[in-house]
mmCIF file with all atom_site columns, C-alpha atoms and ligand atoms in Angstrom:
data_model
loop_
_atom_site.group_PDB
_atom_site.id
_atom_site.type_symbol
_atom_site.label_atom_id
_atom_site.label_alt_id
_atom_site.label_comp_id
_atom_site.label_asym_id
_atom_site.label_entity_id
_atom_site.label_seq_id
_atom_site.pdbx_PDB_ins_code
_atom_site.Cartn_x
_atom_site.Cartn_y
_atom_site.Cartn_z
_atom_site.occupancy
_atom_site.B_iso_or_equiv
_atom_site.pdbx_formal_charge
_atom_site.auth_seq_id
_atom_site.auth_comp_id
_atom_site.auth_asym_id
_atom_site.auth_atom_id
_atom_site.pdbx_PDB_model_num
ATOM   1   C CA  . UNK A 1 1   ? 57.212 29.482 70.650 1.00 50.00 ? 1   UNK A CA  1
ATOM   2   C CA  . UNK A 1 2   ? 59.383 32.704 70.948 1.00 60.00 ? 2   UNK A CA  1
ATOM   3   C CA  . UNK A 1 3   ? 62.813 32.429 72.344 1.00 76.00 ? 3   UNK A CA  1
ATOM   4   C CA  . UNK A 1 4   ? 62.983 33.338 75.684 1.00 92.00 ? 4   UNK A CA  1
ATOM   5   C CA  . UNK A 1 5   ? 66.900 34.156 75.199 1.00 97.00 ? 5   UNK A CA  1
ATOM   6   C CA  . UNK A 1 6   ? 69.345 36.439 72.831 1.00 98.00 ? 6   UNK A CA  1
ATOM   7   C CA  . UNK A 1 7   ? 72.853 36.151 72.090 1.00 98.00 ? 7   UNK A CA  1
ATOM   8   C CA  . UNK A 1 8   ? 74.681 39.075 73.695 1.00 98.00 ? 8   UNK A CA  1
ATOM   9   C CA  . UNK A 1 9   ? 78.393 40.580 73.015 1.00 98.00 ? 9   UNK A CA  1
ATOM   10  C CA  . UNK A 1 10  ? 80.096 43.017 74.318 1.00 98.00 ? 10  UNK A CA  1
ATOM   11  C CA  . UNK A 1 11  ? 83.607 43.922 72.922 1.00 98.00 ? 11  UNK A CA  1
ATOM   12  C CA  . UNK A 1 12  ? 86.224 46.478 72.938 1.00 98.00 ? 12  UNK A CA  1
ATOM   13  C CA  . UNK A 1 13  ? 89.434 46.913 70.666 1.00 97.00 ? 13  UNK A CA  1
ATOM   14  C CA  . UNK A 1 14  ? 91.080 45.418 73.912 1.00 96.00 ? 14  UNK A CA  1
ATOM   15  C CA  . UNK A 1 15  ? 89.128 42.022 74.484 1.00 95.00 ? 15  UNK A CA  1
ATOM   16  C CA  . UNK A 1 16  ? 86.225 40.574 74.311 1.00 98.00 ? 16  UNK A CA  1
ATOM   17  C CA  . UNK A 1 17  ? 84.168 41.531 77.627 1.00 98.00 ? 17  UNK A CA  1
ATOM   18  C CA  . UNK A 1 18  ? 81.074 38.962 77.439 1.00 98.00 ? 18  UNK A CA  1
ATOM   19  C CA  . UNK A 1 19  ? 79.034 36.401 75.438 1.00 98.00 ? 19  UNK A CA  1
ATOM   20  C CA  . UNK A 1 20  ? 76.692 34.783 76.231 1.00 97.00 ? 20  UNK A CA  1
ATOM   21  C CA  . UNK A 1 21  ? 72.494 34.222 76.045 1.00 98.00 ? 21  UNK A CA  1
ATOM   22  C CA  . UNK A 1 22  ? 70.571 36.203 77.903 1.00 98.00 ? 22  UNK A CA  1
ATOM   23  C CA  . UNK A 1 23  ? 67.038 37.330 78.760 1.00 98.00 ? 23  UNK A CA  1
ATOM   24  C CA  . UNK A 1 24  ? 67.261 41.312 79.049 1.00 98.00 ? 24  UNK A CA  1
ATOM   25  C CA  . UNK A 1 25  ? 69.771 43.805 78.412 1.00 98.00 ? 25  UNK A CA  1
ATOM   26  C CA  . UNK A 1 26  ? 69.748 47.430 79.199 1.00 98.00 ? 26  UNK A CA  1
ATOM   27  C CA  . UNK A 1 27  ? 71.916 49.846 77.416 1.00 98.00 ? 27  UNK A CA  1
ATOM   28  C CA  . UNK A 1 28  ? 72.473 53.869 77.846 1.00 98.00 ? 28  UNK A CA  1
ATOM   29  C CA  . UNK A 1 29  ? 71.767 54.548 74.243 1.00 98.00 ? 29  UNK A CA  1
ATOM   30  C CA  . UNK A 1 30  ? 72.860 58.430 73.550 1.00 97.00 ? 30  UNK A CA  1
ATOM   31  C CA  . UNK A 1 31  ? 68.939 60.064 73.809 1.00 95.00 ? 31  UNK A CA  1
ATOM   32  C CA  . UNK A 1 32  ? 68.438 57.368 76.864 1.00 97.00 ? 32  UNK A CA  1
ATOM   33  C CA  . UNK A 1 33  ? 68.263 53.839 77.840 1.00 98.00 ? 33  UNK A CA  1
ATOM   34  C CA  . UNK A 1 34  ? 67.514 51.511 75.958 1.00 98.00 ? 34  UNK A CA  1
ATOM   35  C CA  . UNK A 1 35  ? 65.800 47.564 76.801 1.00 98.00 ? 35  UNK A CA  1
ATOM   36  C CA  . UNK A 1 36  ? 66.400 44.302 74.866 1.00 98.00 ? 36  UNK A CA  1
ATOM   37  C CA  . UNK A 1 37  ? 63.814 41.456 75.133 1.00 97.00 ? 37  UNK A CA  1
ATOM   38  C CA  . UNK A 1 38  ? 64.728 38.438 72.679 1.00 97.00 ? 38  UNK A CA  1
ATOM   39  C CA  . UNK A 1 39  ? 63.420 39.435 68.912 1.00 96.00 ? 39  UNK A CA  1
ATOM   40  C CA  . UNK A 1 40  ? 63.700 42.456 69.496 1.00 97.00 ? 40  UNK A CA  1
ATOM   41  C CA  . UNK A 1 41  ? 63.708 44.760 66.249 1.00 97.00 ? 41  UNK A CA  1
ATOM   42  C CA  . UNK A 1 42  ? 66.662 46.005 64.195 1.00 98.00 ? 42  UNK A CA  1
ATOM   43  C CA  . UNK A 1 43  ? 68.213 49.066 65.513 1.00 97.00 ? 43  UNK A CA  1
ATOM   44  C CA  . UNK A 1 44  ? 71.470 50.769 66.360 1.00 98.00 ? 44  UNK A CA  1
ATOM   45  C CA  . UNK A 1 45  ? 72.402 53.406 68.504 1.00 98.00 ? 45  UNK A CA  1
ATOM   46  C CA  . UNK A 1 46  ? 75.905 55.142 69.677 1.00 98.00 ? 46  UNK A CA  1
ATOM   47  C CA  . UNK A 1 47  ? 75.856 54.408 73.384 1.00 98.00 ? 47  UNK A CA  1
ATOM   48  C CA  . UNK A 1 48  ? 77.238 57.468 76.028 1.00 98.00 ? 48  UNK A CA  1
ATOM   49  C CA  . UNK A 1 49  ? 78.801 56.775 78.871 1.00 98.00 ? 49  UNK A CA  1
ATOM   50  C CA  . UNK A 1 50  ? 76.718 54.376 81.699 1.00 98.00 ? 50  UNK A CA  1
ATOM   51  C CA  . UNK A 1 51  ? 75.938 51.003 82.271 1.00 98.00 ? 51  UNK A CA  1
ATOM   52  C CA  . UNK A 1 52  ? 75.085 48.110 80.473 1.00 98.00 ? 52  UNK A CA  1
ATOM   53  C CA  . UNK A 1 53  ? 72.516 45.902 83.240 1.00 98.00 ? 53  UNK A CA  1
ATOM   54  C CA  . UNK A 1 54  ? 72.318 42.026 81.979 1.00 98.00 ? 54  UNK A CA  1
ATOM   55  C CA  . UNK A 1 55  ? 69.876 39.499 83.345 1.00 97.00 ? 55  UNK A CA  1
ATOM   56  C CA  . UNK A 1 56  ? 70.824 36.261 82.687 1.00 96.00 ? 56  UNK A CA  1
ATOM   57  C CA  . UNK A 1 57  ? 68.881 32.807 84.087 1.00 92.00 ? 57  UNK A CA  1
ATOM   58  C CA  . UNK A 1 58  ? 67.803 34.798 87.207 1.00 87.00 ? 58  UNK A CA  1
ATOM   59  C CA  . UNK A 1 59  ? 70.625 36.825 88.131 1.00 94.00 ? 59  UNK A CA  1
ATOM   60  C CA  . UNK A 1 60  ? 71.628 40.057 86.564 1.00 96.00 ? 60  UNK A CA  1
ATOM   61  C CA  . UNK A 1 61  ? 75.256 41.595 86.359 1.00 97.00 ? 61  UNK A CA  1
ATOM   62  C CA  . UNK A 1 62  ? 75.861 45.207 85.179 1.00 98.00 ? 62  UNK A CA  1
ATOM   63  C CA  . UNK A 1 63  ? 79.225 46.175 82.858 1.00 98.00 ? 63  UNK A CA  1
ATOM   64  C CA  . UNK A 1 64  ? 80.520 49.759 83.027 1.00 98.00 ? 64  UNK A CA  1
ATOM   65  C CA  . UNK A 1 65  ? 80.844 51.113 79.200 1.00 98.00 ? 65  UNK A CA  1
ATOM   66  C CA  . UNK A 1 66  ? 82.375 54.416 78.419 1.00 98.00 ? 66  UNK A CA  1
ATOM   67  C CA  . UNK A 1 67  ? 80.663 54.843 74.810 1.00 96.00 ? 67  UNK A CA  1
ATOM   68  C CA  . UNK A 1 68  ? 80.326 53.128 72.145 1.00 98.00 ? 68  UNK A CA  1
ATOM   69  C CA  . UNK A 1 69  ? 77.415 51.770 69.500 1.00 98.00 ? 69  UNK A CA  1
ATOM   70  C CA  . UNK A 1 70  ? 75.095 49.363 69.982 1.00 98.00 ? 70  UNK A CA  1
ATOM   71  C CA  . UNK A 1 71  ? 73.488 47.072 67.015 1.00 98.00 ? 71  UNK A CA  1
ATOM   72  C CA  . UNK A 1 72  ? 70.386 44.747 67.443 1.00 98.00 ? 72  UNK A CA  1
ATOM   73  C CA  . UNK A 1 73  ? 69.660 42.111 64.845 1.00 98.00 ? 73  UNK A CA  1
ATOM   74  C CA  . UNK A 1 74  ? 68.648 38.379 64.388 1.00 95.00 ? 74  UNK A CA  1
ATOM   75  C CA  . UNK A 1 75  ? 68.770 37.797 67.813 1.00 97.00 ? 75  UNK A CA  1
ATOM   76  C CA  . UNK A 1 76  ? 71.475 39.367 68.668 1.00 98.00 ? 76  UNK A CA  1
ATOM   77  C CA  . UNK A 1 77  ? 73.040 42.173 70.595 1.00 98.00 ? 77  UNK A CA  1
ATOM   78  C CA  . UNK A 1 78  ? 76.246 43.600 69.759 1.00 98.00 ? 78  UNK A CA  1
ATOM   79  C CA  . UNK A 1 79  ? 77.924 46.062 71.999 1.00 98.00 ? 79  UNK A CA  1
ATOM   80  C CA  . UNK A 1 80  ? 81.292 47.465 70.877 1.00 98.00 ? 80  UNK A CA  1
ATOM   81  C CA  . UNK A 1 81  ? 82.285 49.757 73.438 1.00 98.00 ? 81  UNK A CA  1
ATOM   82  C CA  . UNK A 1 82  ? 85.571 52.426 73.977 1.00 97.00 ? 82  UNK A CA  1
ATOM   83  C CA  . UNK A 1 83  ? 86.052 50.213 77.303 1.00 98.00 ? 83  UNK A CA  1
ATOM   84  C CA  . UNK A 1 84  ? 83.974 48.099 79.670 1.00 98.00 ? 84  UNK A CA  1
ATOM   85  C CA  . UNK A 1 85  ? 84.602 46.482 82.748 1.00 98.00 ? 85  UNK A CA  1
ATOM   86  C CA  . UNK A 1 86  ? 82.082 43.735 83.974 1.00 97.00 ? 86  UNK A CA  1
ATOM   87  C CA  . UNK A 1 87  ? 81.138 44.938 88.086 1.00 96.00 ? 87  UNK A CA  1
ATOM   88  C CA  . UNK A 1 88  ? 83.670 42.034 89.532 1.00 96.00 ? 88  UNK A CA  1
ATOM   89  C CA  . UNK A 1 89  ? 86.173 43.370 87.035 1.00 96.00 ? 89  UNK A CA  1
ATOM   90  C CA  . UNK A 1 90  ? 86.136 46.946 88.216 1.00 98.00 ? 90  UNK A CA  1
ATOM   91  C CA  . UNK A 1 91  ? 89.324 48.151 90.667 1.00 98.00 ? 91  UNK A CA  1
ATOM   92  C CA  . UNK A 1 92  ? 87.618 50.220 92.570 1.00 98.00 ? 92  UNK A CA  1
ATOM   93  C CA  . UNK A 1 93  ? 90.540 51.493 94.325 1.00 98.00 ? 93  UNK A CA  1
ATOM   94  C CA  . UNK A 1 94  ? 91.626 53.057 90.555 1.00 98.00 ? 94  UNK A CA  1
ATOM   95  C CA  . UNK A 1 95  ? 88.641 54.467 89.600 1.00 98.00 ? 95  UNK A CA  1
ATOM   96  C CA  . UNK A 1 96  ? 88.850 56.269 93.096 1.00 98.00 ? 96  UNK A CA  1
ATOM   97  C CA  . UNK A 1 97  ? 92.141 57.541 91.874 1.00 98.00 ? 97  UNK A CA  1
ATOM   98  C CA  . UNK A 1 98  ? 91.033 58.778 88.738 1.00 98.00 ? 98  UNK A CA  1
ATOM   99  C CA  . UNK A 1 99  ? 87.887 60.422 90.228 1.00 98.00 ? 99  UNK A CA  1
ATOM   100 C CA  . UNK A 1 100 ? 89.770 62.376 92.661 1.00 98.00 ? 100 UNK A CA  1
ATOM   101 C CA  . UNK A 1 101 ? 92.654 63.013 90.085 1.00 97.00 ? 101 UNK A CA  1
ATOM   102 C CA  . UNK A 1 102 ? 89.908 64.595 88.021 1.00 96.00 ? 102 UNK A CA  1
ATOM   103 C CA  . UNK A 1 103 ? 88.154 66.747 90.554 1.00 97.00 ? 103 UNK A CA  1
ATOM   104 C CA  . UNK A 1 104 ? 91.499 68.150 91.492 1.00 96.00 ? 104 UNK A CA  1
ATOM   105 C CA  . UNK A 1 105 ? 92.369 68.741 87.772 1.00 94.00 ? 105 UNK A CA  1
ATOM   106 C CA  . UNK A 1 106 ? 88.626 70.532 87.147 1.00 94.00 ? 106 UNK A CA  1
ATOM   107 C CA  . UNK A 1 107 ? 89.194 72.668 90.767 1.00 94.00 ? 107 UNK A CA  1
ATOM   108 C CA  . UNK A 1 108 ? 92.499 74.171 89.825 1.00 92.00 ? 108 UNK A CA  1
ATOM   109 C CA  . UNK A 1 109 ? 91.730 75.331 86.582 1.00 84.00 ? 109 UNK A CA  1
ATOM   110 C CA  . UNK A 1 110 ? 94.504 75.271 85.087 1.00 88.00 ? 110 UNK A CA  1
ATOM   111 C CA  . UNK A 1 111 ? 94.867 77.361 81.903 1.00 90.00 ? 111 UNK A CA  1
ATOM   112 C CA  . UNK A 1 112 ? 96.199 74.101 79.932 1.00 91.00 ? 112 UNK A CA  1
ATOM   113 C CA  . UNK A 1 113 ? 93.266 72.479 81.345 1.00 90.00 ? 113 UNK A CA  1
ATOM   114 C CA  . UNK A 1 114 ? 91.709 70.302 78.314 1.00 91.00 ? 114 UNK A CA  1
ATOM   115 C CA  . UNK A 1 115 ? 88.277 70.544 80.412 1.00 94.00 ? 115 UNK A CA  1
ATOM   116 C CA  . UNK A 1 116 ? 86.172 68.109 78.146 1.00 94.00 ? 116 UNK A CA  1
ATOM   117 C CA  . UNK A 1 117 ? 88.732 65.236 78.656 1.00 95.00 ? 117 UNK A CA  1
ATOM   118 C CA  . UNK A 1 118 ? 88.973 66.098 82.049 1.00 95.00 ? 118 UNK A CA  1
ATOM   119 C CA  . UNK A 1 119 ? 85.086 66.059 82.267 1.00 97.00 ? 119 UNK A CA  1
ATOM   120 C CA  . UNK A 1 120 ? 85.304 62.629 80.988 1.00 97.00 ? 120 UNK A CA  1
ATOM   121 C CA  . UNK A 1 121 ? 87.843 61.489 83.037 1.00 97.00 ? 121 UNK A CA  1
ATOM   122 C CA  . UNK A 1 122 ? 85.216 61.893 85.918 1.00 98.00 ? 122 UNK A CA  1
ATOM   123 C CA  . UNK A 1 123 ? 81.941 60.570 84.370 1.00 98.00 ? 123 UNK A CA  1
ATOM   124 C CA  . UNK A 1 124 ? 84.014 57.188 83.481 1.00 98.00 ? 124 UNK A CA  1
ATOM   125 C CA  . UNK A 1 125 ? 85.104 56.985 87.288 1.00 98.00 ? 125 UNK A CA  1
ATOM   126 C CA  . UNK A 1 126 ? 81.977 57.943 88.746 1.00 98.00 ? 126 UNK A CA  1
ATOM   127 C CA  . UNK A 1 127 ? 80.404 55.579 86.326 1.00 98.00 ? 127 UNK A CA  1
ATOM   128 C CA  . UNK A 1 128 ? 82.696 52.395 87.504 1.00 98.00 ? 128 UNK A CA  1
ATOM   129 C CA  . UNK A 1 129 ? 81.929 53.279 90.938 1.00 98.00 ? 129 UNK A CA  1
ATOM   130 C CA  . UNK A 1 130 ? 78.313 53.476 90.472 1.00 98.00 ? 130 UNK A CA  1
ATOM   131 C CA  . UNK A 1 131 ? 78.293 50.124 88.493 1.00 97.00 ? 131 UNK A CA  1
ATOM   132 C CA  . UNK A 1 132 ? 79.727 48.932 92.026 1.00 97.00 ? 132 UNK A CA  1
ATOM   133 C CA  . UNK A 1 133 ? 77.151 50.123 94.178 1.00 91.00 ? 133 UNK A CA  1
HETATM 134 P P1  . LIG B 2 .   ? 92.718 55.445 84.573 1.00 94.90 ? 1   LIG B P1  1
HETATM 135 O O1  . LIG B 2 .   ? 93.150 56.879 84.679 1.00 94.90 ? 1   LIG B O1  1
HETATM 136 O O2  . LIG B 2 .   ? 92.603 54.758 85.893 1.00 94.90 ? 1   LIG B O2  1
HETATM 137 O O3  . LIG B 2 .   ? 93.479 54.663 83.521 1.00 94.90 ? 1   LIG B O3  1
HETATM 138 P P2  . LIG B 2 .   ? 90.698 55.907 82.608 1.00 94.90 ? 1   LIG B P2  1
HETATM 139 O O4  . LIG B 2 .   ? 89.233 56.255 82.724 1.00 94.90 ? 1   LIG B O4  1
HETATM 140 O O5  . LIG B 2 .   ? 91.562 56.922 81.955 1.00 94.90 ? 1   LIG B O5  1
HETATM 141 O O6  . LIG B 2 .   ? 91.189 55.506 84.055 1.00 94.90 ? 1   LIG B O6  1
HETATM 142 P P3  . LIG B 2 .   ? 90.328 54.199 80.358 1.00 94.90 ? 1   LIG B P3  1
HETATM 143 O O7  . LIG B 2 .   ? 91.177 54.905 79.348 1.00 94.90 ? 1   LIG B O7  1
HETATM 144 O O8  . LIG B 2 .   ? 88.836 54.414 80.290 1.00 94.90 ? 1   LIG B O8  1
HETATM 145 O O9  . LIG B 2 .   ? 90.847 54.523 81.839 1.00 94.90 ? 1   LIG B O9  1
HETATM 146 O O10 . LIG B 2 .   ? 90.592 52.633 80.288 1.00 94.90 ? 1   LIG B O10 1
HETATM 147 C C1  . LIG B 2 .   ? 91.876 52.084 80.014 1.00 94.90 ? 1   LIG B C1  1
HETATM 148 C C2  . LIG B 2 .   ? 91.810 50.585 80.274 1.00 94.90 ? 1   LIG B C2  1
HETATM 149 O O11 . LIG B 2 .   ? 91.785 50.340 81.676 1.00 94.90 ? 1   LIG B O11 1
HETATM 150 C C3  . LIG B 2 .   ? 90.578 49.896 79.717 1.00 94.90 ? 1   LIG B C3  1
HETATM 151 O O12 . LIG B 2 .   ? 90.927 48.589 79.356 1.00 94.90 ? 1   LIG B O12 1
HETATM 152 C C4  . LIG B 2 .   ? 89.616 49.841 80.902 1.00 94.90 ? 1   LIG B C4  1
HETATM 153 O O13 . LIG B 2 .   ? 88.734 48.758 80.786 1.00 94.90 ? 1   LIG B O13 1
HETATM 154 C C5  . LIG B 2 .   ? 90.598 49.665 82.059 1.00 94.90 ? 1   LIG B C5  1
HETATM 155 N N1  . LIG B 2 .   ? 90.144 50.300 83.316 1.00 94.90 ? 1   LIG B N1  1
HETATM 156 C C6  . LIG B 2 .   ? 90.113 51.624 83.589 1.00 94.90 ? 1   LIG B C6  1
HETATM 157 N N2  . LIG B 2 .   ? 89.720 51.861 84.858 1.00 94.90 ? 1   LIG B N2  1
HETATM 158 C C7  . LIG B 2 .   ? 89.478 50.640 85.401 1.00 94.90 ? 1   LIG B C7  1
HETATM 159 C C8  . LIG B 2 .   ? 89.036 50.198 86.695 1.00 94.90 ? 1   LIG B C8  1
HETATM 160 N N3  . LIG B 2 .   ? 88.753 51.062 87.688 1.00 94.90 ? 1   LIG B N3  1
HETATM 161 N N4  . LIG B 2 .   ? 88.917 48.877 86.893 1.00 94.90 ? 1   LIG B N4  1
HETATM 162 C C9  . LIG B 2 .   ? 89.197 47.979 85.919 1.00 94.90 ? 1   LIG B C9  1
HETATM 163 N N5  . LIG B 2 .   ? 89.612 48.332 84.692 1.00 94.90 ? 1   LIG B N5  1
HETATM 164 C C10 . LIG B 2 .   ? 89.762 49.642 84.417 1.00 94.90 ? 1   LIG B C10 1
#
């Protein structure tokens, strides 16, 4: 009978974010998103910045990642991300911070603006908040 269930981790240099068996994952693979059921294939992608959505036994959580790579194999998914923050995990009152600290850096245009880390500065915030909604 075929395993209705796959091993899923998701680390970062910091900490180890989740383990645990699971029925689906979806992950924002770099050309798109990508789905997980159990046996799935071999494969790896890099990962862009997005969320990670997890069904497990009936419920489903989401993690925000901000990049990363993605492997698939025996069973098992292995997400090794820059950072990611499960949805209770998220301070929302932070990533508010940083959004608006970012929009104000991008509006001024500064000439020392460095405008792709500034760019990314955003998309992680927005991405935390939308991994709250
Ligand atoms: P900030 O300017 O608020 O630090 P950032 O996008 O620059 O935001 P990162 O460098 O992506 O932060 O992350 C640094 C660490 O802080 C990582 O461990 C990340 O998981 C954590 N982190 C960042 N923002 C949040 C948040 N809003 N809620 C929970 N953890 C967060």
């Amino acid at each position: 009978m075929a395993e209705s269930t796959q091993r899923l981790e998701i680390v970062t240099p910091e900490k180890k974010v989740f383990t645990g068996d699971v029925n689906f994952v979806v992950v924002p693979g770099e050309l798109g998103e990508l789905g997980f059921l159990p046996n799935h294939a071999p494969l790896m992608s890099a990962l862009k910045i997005g969320i990670v959505r997890v069904q497990q036994e009936g419920k489903s959580f989401k993690v925000a990642v901000s990049g990363g790579f993605v492997e698939v194999r025996g069973n098992r998914v292995t997400i090794l991300a820059d950072t990611a923050e499960r949805d209770d995990e998220i301070d929302r009152e932070r990533a508010e911070r940083a959004r608006e600290r970012a929009e104000k850096r991008l509006a001024e245009k500064s000439p020392d603006l460095d405008l792709v880390r500034a760019e990314l500065a955003l998309k992680r915030a927005l991405n935390r908040l939308k991994a709250l909604q």
